[in-house]
Short mmCIF file of C-alpha atoms in Angstrom, two decimals:
data_model
loop_
_atom_site.label_atom_id
_atom_site.label_comp_id
_atom_site.label_asym_id
_atom_site.label_seq_id
_atom_site.Cartn_x
_atom_site.Cartn_y
_atom_site.Cartn_z
CA MET A 1 98.63 51.28 53.69
CA ARG A 2 100.34 54.34 55.09
CA ARG A 3 97.22 56.51 54.71
CA ARG A 4 95.06 53.68 56.59
CA THR A 5 97.74 53.88 59.44
CA LEU A 6 97.62 57.53 59.59
CA LEU A 7 93.80 57.75 59.56
CA GLN A 8 93.68 55.13 62.31
CA ALA A 9 96.06 57.25 64.33
CA LEU A 10 94.21 60.58 64.01
CA PRO A 11 91.65 59.78 66.70
CA ALA A 12 94.24 58.98 68.99
CA LEU A 13 96.20 62.17 68.19
CA ALA A 14 93.15 64.06 68.70
CA GLY A 15 92.63 62.47 72.13
CA TRP A 16 96.12 63.36 73.14
CA THR A 17 95.56 67.22 72.01
CA SER A 18 92.37 67.13 74.05
CA LEU A 19 93.97 65.86 77.12
CA ASP A 20 97.00 68.28 76.92
CA ALA A 21 94.49 71.27 76.52
CA SER A 22 92.39 69.93 79.45
CA ARG A 23 95.39 69.64 81.57
CA ALA A 24 96.50 73.41 80.50
CA ALA A 25 93.00 74.66 81.32
CA GLU A 26 93.14 72.92 84.83
CA ARG A 27 96.33 74.75 86.02
CA PRO A 28 95.68 77.68 88.09
CA ARG A 29 96.29 81.19 86.54
CA ILE A 30 98.52 84.02 87.95
CA ARG A 31 97.93 87.12 85.99
CA ILE A 32 100.43 89.74 86.81
CA GLY A 33 99.86 93.66 85.90
CA LEU A 34 102.74 95.92 85.46
CA THR A 35 103.53 99.34 83.92
CA ALA A 36 106.08 99.23 80.90
CA VAL A 37 109.47 97.75 81.84
CA ILE A 38 112.67 99.47 80.69
CA LEU A 39 113.55 97.09 77.80
CA ALA A 40 113.28 97.26 74.15
CA ASP A 41 112.21 93.60 73.82
CA GLN A 42 109.43 94.01 76.44
CA VAL A 43 106.95 91.46 75.02
CA ALA A 44 109.81 88.70 74.57
CA PHE A 45 111.27 89.37 78.10
CA LEU A 46 107.92 89.02 79.84
CA SER A 47 106.92 85.82 78.10
CA ARG A 48 110.27 84.25 79.36
CA TRP A 49 109.59 85.53 82.75
CA GLY A 50 106.14 84.13 82.68
CA ASP A 51 107.49 80.84 81.54
CA TYR A 52 110.32 81.02 84.31
CA LEU A 53 107.79 81.61 87.15
CA SER A 54 105.04 79.04 85.64
CA SER A 55 107.78 76.21 85.77
CA ARG A 56 108.55 76.92 89.37
CA THR A 57 104.86 77.66 90.50
CA GLY A 58 103.15 74.92 88.76
CA ALA A 59 100.47 77.77 87.61
CA SER A 60 100.21 79.42 84.13
CA VAL A 61 101.91 82.85 84.93
CA THR A 62 101.55 85.67 82.24
CA PHE A 63 102.33 89.62 82.60
CA SER A 64 100.10 92.40 81.30
CA ALA A 65 101.65 95.59 80.53
CA ARG A 66 99.42 98.91 81.10
CA GLU A 67 100.07 102.51 80.85
CA SER A 68 99.07 103.48 84.19
CA TYR A 69 99.00 102.41 87.81
CA GLN A 70 95.22 103.17 88.00
CA GLU A 71 94.44 100.73 84.97
CA ILE A 72 96.34 98.17 87.02
CA LEU A 73 94.58 98.68 90.15
CA ASP A 74 91.32 98.71 88.18
CA LEU A 75 91.97 95.25 86.46
CA LEU A 76 93.36 93.94 89.89
CA PHE A 77 90.17 94.99 92.00
CA SER A 78 87.90 93.65 89.35
CA GLY A 79 89.35 90.15 89.54
CA GLN A 80 90.88 90.41 85.92
CA LEU A 81 94.49 90.13 87.68
CA GLU A 82 95.70 88.52 90.59
CA ALA A 83 99.11 90.25 91.26
CA ALA A 84 100.71 93.29 90.16
CA TRP A 85 104.14 95.25 90.30
CA ILE A 86 102.87 98.75 91.53
CA CYS A 87 104.46 101.84 92.98
CA GLY A 88 104.77 102.29 96.89
CA TYR A 89 102.28 105.05 96.67
CA PRO A 90 99.24 102.93 95.47
CA TYR A 91 100.16 100.13 97.79
CA VAL A 92 99.95 102.53 101.02
CA LEU A 93 96.53 103.87 99.55
CA GLN A 94 95.41 100.54 99.14
CA GLN A 95 97.32 98.28 101.67
CA THR A 96 93.95 96.95 103.45
CA ARG A 97 93.19 95.08 100.18
CA LEU A 98 96.70 94.15 99.08
CA GLU A 99 99.25 91.69 100.61
CA LEU A 100 102.96 92.15 99.83
CA LEU A 101 104.52 89.61 97.65
CA ALA A 102 108.22 90.69 97.41
CA VAL A 103 110.14 93.86 96.91
CA PRO A 104 113.21 94.27 94.54
CA ILE A 105 116.53 94.57 95.49
CA TYR A 106 118.61 97.38 93.54
CA GLU A 107 122.26 98.13 94.43
CA ASP A 108 121.97 95.70 97.44
CA LYS A 109 119.03 97.43 99.18
CA PRO A 110 115.10 97.25 98.85
CA LEU A 111 115.11 101.06 98.02
CA TYR A 112 115.14 103.67 95.45
CA ARG A 113 115.11 107.54 94.82
CA SER A 114 113.27 110.20 93.12
CA TYR A 115 115.16 112.42 90.63
CA LEU A 116 114.77 115.89 89.17
CA ILE A 117 116.15 115.91 85.73
CA ARG A 118 116.71 118.49 83.04
CA PRO A 119 118.24 118.75 79.48
CA ALA A 120 121.95 117.84 79.42
CA SER A 121 124.72 119.87 77.77
CA LYS A 122 123.16 123.24 77.56
CA SER A 123 122.15 124.56 81.21
CA ASN A 124 118.42 125.96 81.29
CA GLY A 125 118.89 127.55 84.67
CA ILE A 126 117.11 124.75 86.49
CA GLU A 127 119.25 123.70 89.54
CA GLY A 128 116.64 122.81 92.11
CA TRP A 129 113.01 122.98 92.76
CA THR A 130 112.97 126.78 93.27
CA ASP A 131 113.99 127.17 89.61
CA LEU A 132 110.81 125.80 88.51
CA LYS A 133 108.50 128.63 88.86
CA GLY A 134 106.98 129.59 85.33
CA ARG A 135 108.63 126.50 83.77
CA VAL A 136 107.00 123.32 82.33
CA LEU A 137 107.56 120.06 84.60
CA ALA A 138 106.80 116.51 83.47
CA TYR A 139 105.51 114.16 85.95
CA SER A 140 105.09 110.37 85.41
CA ASP A 141 101.85 109.15 86.88
CA PRO A 142 99.36 110.47 89.33
CA LEU A 143 99.83 107.38 91.45
CA SER A 144 103.65 107.65 91.33
CA ASN A 145 105.71 108.10 94.30
CA SER A 146 108.91 109.28 92.53
CA GLY A 147 107.17 110.69 89.52
CA TRP A 148 104.50 112.80 91.29
CA LEU A 149 104.08 112.35 95.17
CA VAL A 150 107.80 113.45 96.11
CA PRO A 151 107.66 116.19 93.58
CA GLN A 152 104.61 117.89 95.16
CA ALA A 153 106.18 117.78 98.54
CA GLN A 154 109.35 119.26 97.20
CA LEU A 155 107.39 121.90 95.51
CA ARG A 156 105.59 122.90 98.57
CA ALA A 157 109.04 123.02 100.71
CA ALA A 158 110.24 125.36 97.76
CA GLY A 159 107.30 127.66 98.42
CA LEU A 160 105.76 126.77 95.11
CA LEU A 161 102.30 125.59 94.24
CA PRO A 162 101.32 123.73 91.05
CA ARG A 163 99.83 126.92 89.68
CA ASP A 164 103.22 128.67 89.82
CA LEU A 165 104.49 126.16 86.99
CA ARG A 166 103.97 127.38 83.55
CA ARG A 167 102.49 123.98 82.93
CA GLY A 168 102.68 120.46 84.39
CA PHE A 169 101.70 117.52 82.64
CA PHE A 170 101.78 113.58 83.12
CA ALA A 171 103.86 111.58 80.33
CA HIS A 172 102.49 108.36 81.58
CA GLY A 173 105.64 106.53 82.28
CA HIS A 174 109.05 107.27 83.60
CA ARG A 175 110.79 106.62 80.30
CA ASN A 176 108.43 109.04 78.60
CA VAL A 177 109.41 111.52 81.26
CA ALA A 178 113.12 111.27 80.12
CA GLU A 179 112.11 111.44 76.48
CA ALA A 180 110.04 114.43 77.20
CA VAL A 181 112.88 116.20 78.71
CA ALA A 182 115.46 115.21 76.17
CA ALA A 183 112.95 116.54 73.51
CA ARG A 184 112.73 119.81 75.46
CA LEU A 185 108.89 119.36 75.53
CA ALA A 186 109.57 119.97 79.38
CA ASP A 187 112.08 121.95 81.17
CA ALA A 188 112.46 119.33 83.80
CA GLY A 189 110.94 115.92 84.70
CA CYS A 190 110.44 113.67 87.92
CA ILE A 191 111.59 110.33 87.33
CA ASP A 192 112.18 107.17 89.21
CA GLY A 193 116.04 107.01 89.81
CA TYR A 194 116.27 103.29 89.12
CA VAL A 195 114.63 103.69 85.74
CA TRP A 196 116.85 106.67 84.95
CA GLU A 197 119.89 104.71 85.92
CA THR A 198 118.83 101.64 84.00
CA MET A 199 118.11 103.53 80.96
CA ARG A 200 121.63 105.12 81.18
CA ARG A 201 123.10 101.81 81.63
CA GLN A 202 121.52 100.54 78.38
CA LYS A 203 122.63 103.60 76.59
CA MET A 204 119.27 104.85 75.86
CA THR A 205 119.33 108.24 74.05
CA ALA A 206 116.67 109.96 76.38
CA ALA A 207 119.01 109.27 79.38
CA GLU A 208 122.27 110.21 77.67
CA ARG A 209 120.37 113.51 76.79
CA THR A 210 119.38 114.42 80.25
CA GLU A 211 121.08 114.85 83.32
CA VAL A 212 120.09 114.75 87.34
CA VAL A 213 120.07 117.80 89.42
CA TRP A 214 118.40 116.47 92.39
CA ARG A 215 118.01 113.18 94.27
CA SER A 216 115.57 112.51 97.09
CA GLU A 217 116.08 110.51 100.33
CA PRO A 218 115.57 106.60 99.83
CA TYR A 219 112.11 105.11 99.81
CA GLY A 220 110.92 101.47 99.56
CA PHE A 221 111.16 100.36 95.96
CA PRO A 222 108.22 99.60 94.20
CA PRO A 223 106.74 96.28 95.32
CA LEU A 224 105.08 93.31 93.86
CA VAL A 225 101.56 92.44 95.49
CA VAL A 226 98.55 90.06 95.31
CA ARG A 227 95.15 91.20 95.84
CA LYS A 228 94.12 89.65 99.13
CA GLY A 229 92.46 86.29 98.97
CA ALA A 230 93.17 86.01 95.19
CA LEU A 231 95.73 82.93 95.29
CA GLY A 232 95.37 81.25 98.43
CA GLU A 233 98.55 78.78 98.86
CA LEU A 234 99.73 80.00 95.34
CA THR A 235 100.69 83.27 97.14
CA GLN A 236 103.63 81.64 98.83
CA GLN A 237 104.83 79.46 95.79
CA LEU A 238 105.11 82.65 93.80
CA ARG A 239 106.67 84.55 96.43
CA LEU A 240 109.33 81.84 96.94
CA SER A 241 109.86 81.61 93.26
CA LEU A 242 110.89 85.24 93.18
CA LEU A 243 113.01 85.15 96.29
CA ALA A 244 114.81 82.19 94.63
CA MET A 245 115.61 84.04 91.10
CA SER A 246 118.82 84.98 92.18
CA GLN A 247 120.00 81.45 93.00
CA ASP A 248 119.78 80.00 89.40
CA VAL A 249 121.25 80.85 86.09
CA GLU A 250 117.94 81.55 84.35
CA GLY A 251 116.63 83.75 87.17
CA GLN A 252 120.11 85.71 87.31
CA GLY A 253 119.55 86.45 83.57
CA LEU A 254 116.30 87.72 83.94
CA LEU A 255 117.46 89.80 86.94
CA GLN A 256 120.35 91.28 84.97
CA ALA A 257 118.05 92.43 82.17
CA LEU A 258 115.87 94.23 84.70
CA ASN A 259 119.01 95.72 86.37
CA LEU A 260 118.01 94.20 89.93
CA ASP A 261 119.95 91.95 92.47
CA GLY A 262 116.98 90.06 93.45
CA PHE A 263 113.69 89.97 95.54
CA ALA A 264 113.19 89.86 99.27
CA GLN A 265 110.54 89.65 101.66
CA GLU A 266 110.37 92.86 103.38
CA PRO A 267 108.03 94.42 106.12
CA GLY A 268 105.54 97.01 105.08
CA GLY A 269 107.27 99.49 107.33
CA ILE A 270 109.91 100.37 104.60
CA PHE A 271 106.95 102.23 103.05
CA ALA A 272 106.32 104.53 105.89
CA SER A 273 107.84 107.58 104.51
CA ILE A 274 105.72 107.25 101.41
CA GLU A 275 102.66 106.69 103.81
CA LYS A 276 103.48 110.15 105.46
CA LEU A 277 104.04 111.80 102.10
CA ALA A 278 100.52 110.63 101.13
CA ALA A 279 98.76 111.72 104.23
CA GLU A 280 100.40 115.09 103.90
CA GLN A 281 99.18 115.17 100.35
CA ALA A 282 95.71 114.16 101.27
CA ARG A 283 95.68 117.16 103.53
CA VAL A 284 96.45 119.76 101.12
CA SER A 285 94.33 118.51 98.30
#
């Protein structure tokens, strides 16, 4: 009797499963690309953040981590992503194709700095940019403001050209820059100050084994952007969901993990200094 009841129920269960799958398929997708976040549990964190934004936008929000900004841009402009968390440098280069979604707030401001770091404990004689002649320098990414663009300007100001270094190389990520310097694979490294400070806060070994010898002026914090026309009305829903994260307990927990105060809607003008550096770099390249 029980078997007969179960068999009779199976078609109904199958119907509900199909209906649920159909409804899930009908939900709009928001695929967000980003470079690696500074967390040991990155996959779990991005899943939680995606679920949080999904529940508030009504869309299916997923995050996709990639090694470089160029990979993210390629996916974004080929239609495989709708949004991305990128650096201010690629934003100013591609701003005609992108719409600002939100800018993170760090230490009460939508700003961050570029750092020059060296191995800690034992000085290697590097006190600033002029000391890099004949040394090995680690960069983050060719499209990173703090990890490449700012350093190029500082090398020029110090009267140095890239060929004056013993070697320069890309570590493909700010955390990797710190690890390369800590392991003495590089004499110094160019890193996002927010990333280094967050690594130190999380007591990561690479931050504890390096120290800051130079800090830049403030620049617009790496923004979240949307490919123009990709999301329509969902753009505003996603923006509002990000802006409201600091207003509820779950959102605050996610922000705390990222070492951020929140997100804000900022004018593109906060990236003017990066745009100026990009123009200078284009002239000398």
